[in-house]
């Protein structure tokens, strides 16, 4: 049995007061939720305040990105140690917005993944194809490359702290969700890739979240699919009631 993970990716939104208010609302809306892990990923500047707002509860806090070095002359970057210092247990790595807007390569993401794990963080590692890649029939090759290059060198112990997030780029922030069947097909294929490269036990235990326009009204049917083990939620995570409804759908 894989425990579902529902994560809210707040992206570059919310100043401190609004972020703390949302965290408090989420905490009270989720009061008593069991059987599902919940993570919230706010912007760096409010991490400590949001971590404080969730302190003593079961919701964990994560960064949206981090660099592959502990400290030094890397202007504008942040290290896993700094995320932990701010109260994070998790980080996202390889979100499509990082891959596309900031040109992060598979090799860089692999380096960041190894360093984040070695630094004690748990990681949600994102993969997913663009519309053009899907329509041209390149989807499976893209997922294969992202899985093989991105996860290269991980051992069985590392995998206990990794969650994959399948996020088709065409479904992110567009209101167009993958159908449950499309999601299941991509998740099953991804699990097969992991089995080939890292073994059946790792693949069977690995949680794969779906991300891309997850909303309260489509969450239950996506999460009901055999290989969908959670959700990475953007827009709908900015409202406590819709985020809580998605968490409930995962229970
Ligand atoms: P969305 O974002 O739910 O707004 O589509 C998901 C994500 O980018 O993680």
Tab-separated table of C-alpha atoms and ligand atoms in Angstrom:
chain	number	residue	atom	x	y	z
A	1	UNK	CA	0.000	0.000	0.000
A	2	UNK	CA	1.376	3.377	-1.038
A	3	UNK	CA	0.280	6.264	1.202
A	4	UNK	CA	-0.893	9.115	-1.042
A	5	UNK	CA	0.972	12.435	-0.946
A	6	UNK	CA	-0.926	15.631	-1.683
A	7	UNK	CA	1.274	18.686	-2.101
A	8	UNK	CA	0.366	22.307	-2.646
A	9	UNK	CA	2.777	24.196	-4.891
A	10	UNK	CA	2.053	27.840	-4.155
A	11	UNK	CA	4.503	28.949	-6.880
A	12	UNK	CA	5.448	32.668	-6.834
A	13	UNK	CA	2.359	33.784	-4.913
A	14	UNK	CA	1.372	35.250	-1.550
A	15	UNK	CA	3.051	37.782	0.708
A	16	UNK	CA	3.634	36.861	4.339
A	17	UNK	CA	0.281	37.762	5.895
A	18	UNK	CA	-1.715	35.983	3.208
A	19	UNK	CA	0.603	32.974	3.251
A	20	UNK	CA	0.320	32.564	7.023
A	21	UNK	CA	-3.461	33.036	6.888
A	22	UNK	CA	-3.723	30.360	4.188
A	23	UNK	CA	-1.494	27.992	6.185
A	24	UNK	CA	-3.706	28.430	9.260
A	25	UNK	CA	-6.851	27.863	7.210
A	26	UNK	CA	-5.350	24.736	5.635
A	27	UNK	CA	-4.299	23.419	9.057
A	28	UNK	CA	-7.792	23.838	10.482
A	29	UNK	CA	-9.532	22.521	7.361
A	30	UNK	CA	-7.407	19.360	7.547
A	31	UNK	CA	-7.742	18.796	11.246
A	32	UNK	CA	-7.808	15.058	11.852
A	33	UNK	CA	-6.886	13.994	8.294
A	34	UNK	CA	-5.196	10.612	8.334
A	35	UNK	CA	-3.982	8.173	5.720
A	36	UNK	CA	-2.503	10.847	3.502
A	37	UNK	CA	0.718	12.881	3.654
A	38	UNK	CA	0.263	16.601	3.078
A	39	UNK	CA	3.001	19.022	2.009
A	40	UNK	CA	2.849	22.748	1.302
A	41	UNK	CA	5.519	24.541	-0.760
A	42	UNK	CA	5.449	28.351	-0.387
A	43	UNK	CA	7.977	30.927	-1.627
A	44	UNK	CA	11.337	31.032	0.163
A	45	UNK	CA	10.696	34.317	1.969
A	46	UNK	CA	7.723	32.971	3.918
A	47	UNK	CA	8.973	29.424	4.577
A	48	UNK	CA	9.790	29.996	8.248
A	49	UNK	CA	6.485	31.732	8.947
A	50	UNK	CA	4.488	29.029	7.187
A	51	UNK	CA	6.473	26.266	8.924
A	52	UNK	CA	5.662	27.931	12.241
A	53	UNK	CA	1.970	28.109	11.345
A	54	UNK	CA	1.968	24.338	10.690
A	55	UNK	CA	4.144	23.456	13.711
A	56	UNK	CA	2.757	20.647	15.858
A	57	UNK	CA	0.487	19.362	13.073
A	58	UNK	CA	1.023	16.786	10.387
A	59	UNK	CA	1.431	19.104	7.386
A	60	UNK	CA	5.064	19.325	6.233
A	61	UNK	CA	6.639	22.248	4.428
A	62	UNK	CA	8.834	22.161	1.327
A	63	UNK	CA	10.837	24.429	-0.931
A	64	UNK	CA	9.996	24.739	-4.620
A	65	UNK	CA	13.605	24.367	-5.750
A	66	UNK	CA	17.148	24.286	-4.387
A	67	UNK	CA	20.709	24.212	-5.613
A	68	UNK	CA	23.258	21.376	-5.508
A	69	UNK	CA	25.827	23.037	-3.257
A	70	UNK	CA	25.697	23.829	0.480
A	71	UNK	CA	26.888	27.458	0.416
A	72	UNK	CA	29.147	29.864	-1.445
A	73	UNK	CA	29.258	32.213	-4.416
A	74	UNK	CA	25.986	31.256	-6.118
A	75	UNK	CA	24.066	34.520	-6.206
A	76	UNK	CA	20.323	34.028	-6.111
A	77	UNK	CA	20.397	30.344	-5.186
A	78	UNK	CA	19.379	28.533	-1.999
A	79	UNK	CA	20.735	25.286	-0.543
A	80	UNK	CA	18.934	22.277	0.956
A	81	UNK	CA	20.592	23.124	4.279
A	82	UNK	CA	18.947	26.553	4.156
A	83	UNK	CA	15.570	24.992	3.367
A	84	UNK	CA	15.935	22.677	6.364
A	85	UNK	CA	16.999	25.601	8.512
A	86	UNK	CA	13.755	27.358	7.513
A	87	UNK	CA	11.680	24.350	8.591
A	88	UNK	CA	11.406	22.310	5.383
A	89	UNK	CA	11.285	18.532	5.198
A	90	UNK	CA	10.811	18.499	1.430
A	91	UNK	CA	11.754	20.189	-1.795
A	92	UNK	CA	10.374	20.070	-5.315
A	93	UNK	CA	13.043	19.517	-7.980
A	94	UNK	CA	12.620	19.674	-11.744
A	95	UNK	CA	9.268	21.416	-11.996
A	96	UNK	CA	8.515	22.083	-15.664
A	97	UNK	CA	8.659	25.831	-14.996
A	98	UNK	CA	12.271	25.325	-13.842
A	99	UNK	CA	13.033	23.122	-16.837
A	100	UNK	CA	11.402	25.429	-19.380
A	101	UNK	CA	11.785	28.997	-18.113
A	102	UNK	CA	15.123	28.525	-16.366
A	103	UNK	CA	16.574	25.921	-18.745
A	104	UNK	CA	17.398	23.373	-16.052
A	105	UNK	CA	18.833	20.240	-17.671
A	106	UNK	CA	18.437	16.602	-16.674
A	107	UNK	CA	22.089	16.565	-15.578
A	108	UNK	CA	21.677	19.611	-13.330
A	109	UNK	CA	18.448	18.213	-11.858
A	110	UNK	CA	20.153	14.897	-11.147
A	111	UNK	CA	22.934	16.702	-9.301
A	112	UNK	CA	20.407	18.727	-7.302
A	113	UNK	CA	18.392	15.608	-6.487
A	114	UNK	CA	21.432	13.754	-5.108
A	115	UNK	CA	22.507	16.729	-3.050
A	116	UNK	CA	19.033	17.391	-1.622
A	117	UNK	CA	18.733	13.742	-0.540
A	118	UNK	CA	22.232	13.710	0.938
A	119	UNK	CA	21.265	16.845	2.852
A	120	UNK	CA	18.320	15.063	4.467
A	121	UNK	CA	15.412	16.417	2.432
A	122	UNK	CA	12.648	14.399	0.832
A	123	UNK	CA	12.139	15.245	-2.835
A	124	UNK	CA	9.211	15.539	-5.207
A	125	UNK	CA	10.905	15.108	-8.580
A	126	UNK	CA	8.849	16.304	-11.554
A	127	UNK	CA	8.686	14.893	-15.050
A	128	UNK	CA	6.286	15.434	-17.940
A	129	UNK	CA	5.962	16.077	-21.649
A	130	UNK	CA	4.917	19.217	-23.539
A	131	UNK	CA	1.913	19.224	-25.875
A	132	UNK	CA	4.240	19.241	-28.877
A	133	UNK	CA	6.117	16.212	-27.551
A	134	UNK	CA	2.859	14.352	-26.907
A	135	UNK	CA	1.416	15.178	-30.330
A	136	UNK	CA	4.588	14.237	-32.180
A	137	UNK	CA	4.683	10.840	-30.462
A	138	UNK	CA	7.825	11.642	-28.456
A	139	UNK	CA	6.147	11.400	-25.062
A	140	UNK	CA	7.514	8.016	-24.039
A	141	UNK	CA	11.053	8.941	-25.076
A	142	UNK	CA	10.843	12.183	-23.120
A	143	UNK	CA	9.598	10.424	-19.983
A	144	UNK	CA	12.277	7.760	-20.407
A	145	UNK	CA	15.023	10.377	-20.678
A	146	UNK	CA	13.712	12.355	-17.693
A	147	UNK	CA	13.477	9.228	-15.527
A	148	UNK	CA	16.781	7.637	-16.561
A	149	UNK	CA	18.890	10.821	-16.597
A	150	UNK	CA	17.070	12.508	-13.734
A	151	UNK	CA	17.170	9.601	-11.278
A	152	UNK	CA	20.577	8.261	-12.345
A	153	UNK	CA	22.686	6.850	-9.500
A	154	UNK	CA	19.948	6.647	-6.850
A	155	UNK	CA	20.003	3.559	-4.641
A	156	UNK	CA	17.148	1.757	-2.903
A	157	UNK	CA	17.521	3.822	0.278
A	158	UNK	CA	17.421	7.088	-1.673
A	159	UNK	CA	14.136	6.035	-3.244
A	160	UNK	CA	12.423	5.853	0.152
A	161	UNK	CA	12.655	9.668	0.202
A	162	UNK	CA	11.696	10.332	-3.418
A	163	UNK	CA	8.243	10.906	-4.859
A	164	UNK	CA	7.828	11.353	-8.614
A	165	UNK	CA	5.348	13.875	-9.959
A	166	UNK	CA	4.029	13.288	-13.460
A	167	UNK	CA	2.958	16.712	-14.687
A	168	UNK	CA	2.087	16.975	-18.366
A	169	UNK	CA	3.145	20.523	-19.239
A	170	UNK	CA	0.005	21.107	-21.323
A	171	UNK	CA	-2.152	20.523	-18.243
A	172	UNK	CA	-0.364	22.893	-15.876
A	173	UNK	CA	-2.307	26.049	-15.093
A	174	UNK	CA	-4.370	25.610	-18.255
A	175	UNK	CA	-7.553	24.162	-16.792
A	176	UNK	CA	-7.051	21.199	-19.151
A	177	UNK	CA	-6.553	18.093	-17.005
A	178	UNK	CA	-5.236	14.808	-18.295
A	179	UNK	CA	-8.092	12.327	-18.280
A	180	UNK	CA	-7.782	9.687	-15.566
A	181	UNK	CA	-6.955	7.220	-18.356
A	182	UNK	CA	-4.190	9.440	-19.784
A	183	UNK	CA	-2.749	9.916	-16.315
A	184	UNK	CA	-2.905	6.199	-15.527
A	185	UNK	CA	-1.206	5.317	-18.813
A	186	UNK	CA	1.682	7.716	-18.172
A	187	UNK	CA	2.004	6.652	-14.529
A	188	UNK	CA	2.026	2.941	-15.400
A	189	UNK	CA	4.642	3.584	-18.084
A	190	UNK	CA	6.758	5.603	-15.649
A	191	UNK	CA	6.565	2.840	-13.053
A	192	UNK	CA	7.707	0.346	-15.704
A	193	UNK	CA	10.684	2.567	-16.565
A	194	UNK	CA	11.636	2.713	-12.888
A	195	UNK	CA	11.269	-1.076	-12.600
A	196	UNK	CA	13.571	-1.639	-15.599
A	197	UNK	CA	16.220	0.733	-14.316
A	198	UNK	CA	16.020	0.319	-10.545
A	199	UNK	CA	14.158	-2.920	-9.884
A	200	UNK	CA	10.635	-4.068	-9.209
A	201	UNK	CA	10.585	-3.431	-5.465
A	202	UNK	CA	11.659	0.194	-5.801
A	203	UNK	CA	9.072	0.681	-8.556
A	204	UNK	CA	6.255	-0.966	-6.597
A	205	UNK	CA	6.907	1.220	-3.542
A	206	UNK	CA	7.508	4.495	-5.410
A	207	UNK	CA	4.719	7.049	-5.144
A	208	UNK	CA	3.832	8.889	-8.351
A	209	UNK	CA	1.770	12.047	-8.006
A	210	UNK	CA	-0.246	13.546	-10.835
A	211	UNK	CA	-0.077	17.296	-11.390
A	212	UNK	CA	-1.818	19.602	-13.848
A	213	UNK	CA	-5.111	21.391	-13.146
A	214	UNK	CA	-6.096	19.094	-10.274
A	215	UNK	CA	-9.299	20.474	-8.730
A	216	UNK	CA	-11.779	19.218	-6.127
A	217	UNK	CA	-14.103	18.030	-8.889
A	218	UNK	CA	-11.556	15.906	-10.768
A	219	UNK	CA	-9.303	14.753	-7.905
A	220	UNK	CA	-11.270	11.678	-6.844
A	221	UNK	CA	-11.331	10.052	-10.284
A	222	UNK	CA	-7.628	10.747	-10.883
A	223	UNK	CA	-6.662	9.449	-7.441
A	224	UNK	CA	-8.788	6.338	-7.903
A	225	UNK	CA	-6.426	5.110	-10.608
A	226	UNK	CA	-4.144	2.291	-9.559
A	227	UNK	CA	-0.867	4.054	-10.312
A	228	UNK	CA	-1.823	7.566	-9.182
A	229	UNK	CA	-0.515	8.002	-5.642
A	230	UNK	CA	-1.224	11.623	-4.928
A	231	UNK	CA	-1.322	15.046	-6.505
A	232	UNK	CA	0.882	18.096	-6.913
A	233	UNK	CA	-1.573	20.966	-6.891
A	234	UNK	CA	-0.917	24.512	-8.084
A	235	UNK	CA	-3.877	26.862	-8.508
A	236	UNK	CA	-6.315	24.909	-6.345
A	237	UNK	CA	-3.811	24.890	-3.463
A	238	UNK	CA	-4.218	28.655	-3.038
A	239	UNK	CA	-7.679	28.191	-1.468
A	240	UNK	CA	-7.847	26.245	1.806
A	241	UNK	CA	-11.237	24.698	1.049
A	242	UNK	CA	-10.331	23.425	-2.414
A	243	UNK	CA	-6.965	22.097	-1.222
A	244	UNK	CA	-8.653	20.371	1.737
A	245	UNK	CA	-11.240	18.835	-0.601
A	246	UNK	CA	-8.422	17.353	-2.726
A	247	UNK	CA	-6.746	15.951	0.404
A	248	UNK	CA	-10.072	14.393	1.415
A	249	UNK	CA	-10.423	12.827	-2.020
A	250	UNK	CA	-7.084	11.066	-1.442
A	251	UNK	CA	-8.068	9.426	1.839
B	1	LIG	P1	-1.827	23.667	-11.561
B	1	LIG	O1	-0.239	23.517	-11.280
B	1	LIG	O2	-2.506	22.778	-10.546
B	1	LIG	O3	-2.122	25.121	-11.358
B	1	LIG	O4	-2.062	23.201	-12.951
B	1	LIG	C1	0.351	22.296	-10.956
B	1	LIG	C2	1.849	22.451	-10.826
B	1	LIG	O5	2.436	23.189	-11.621
B	1	LIG	O6	2.489	21.845	-9.925
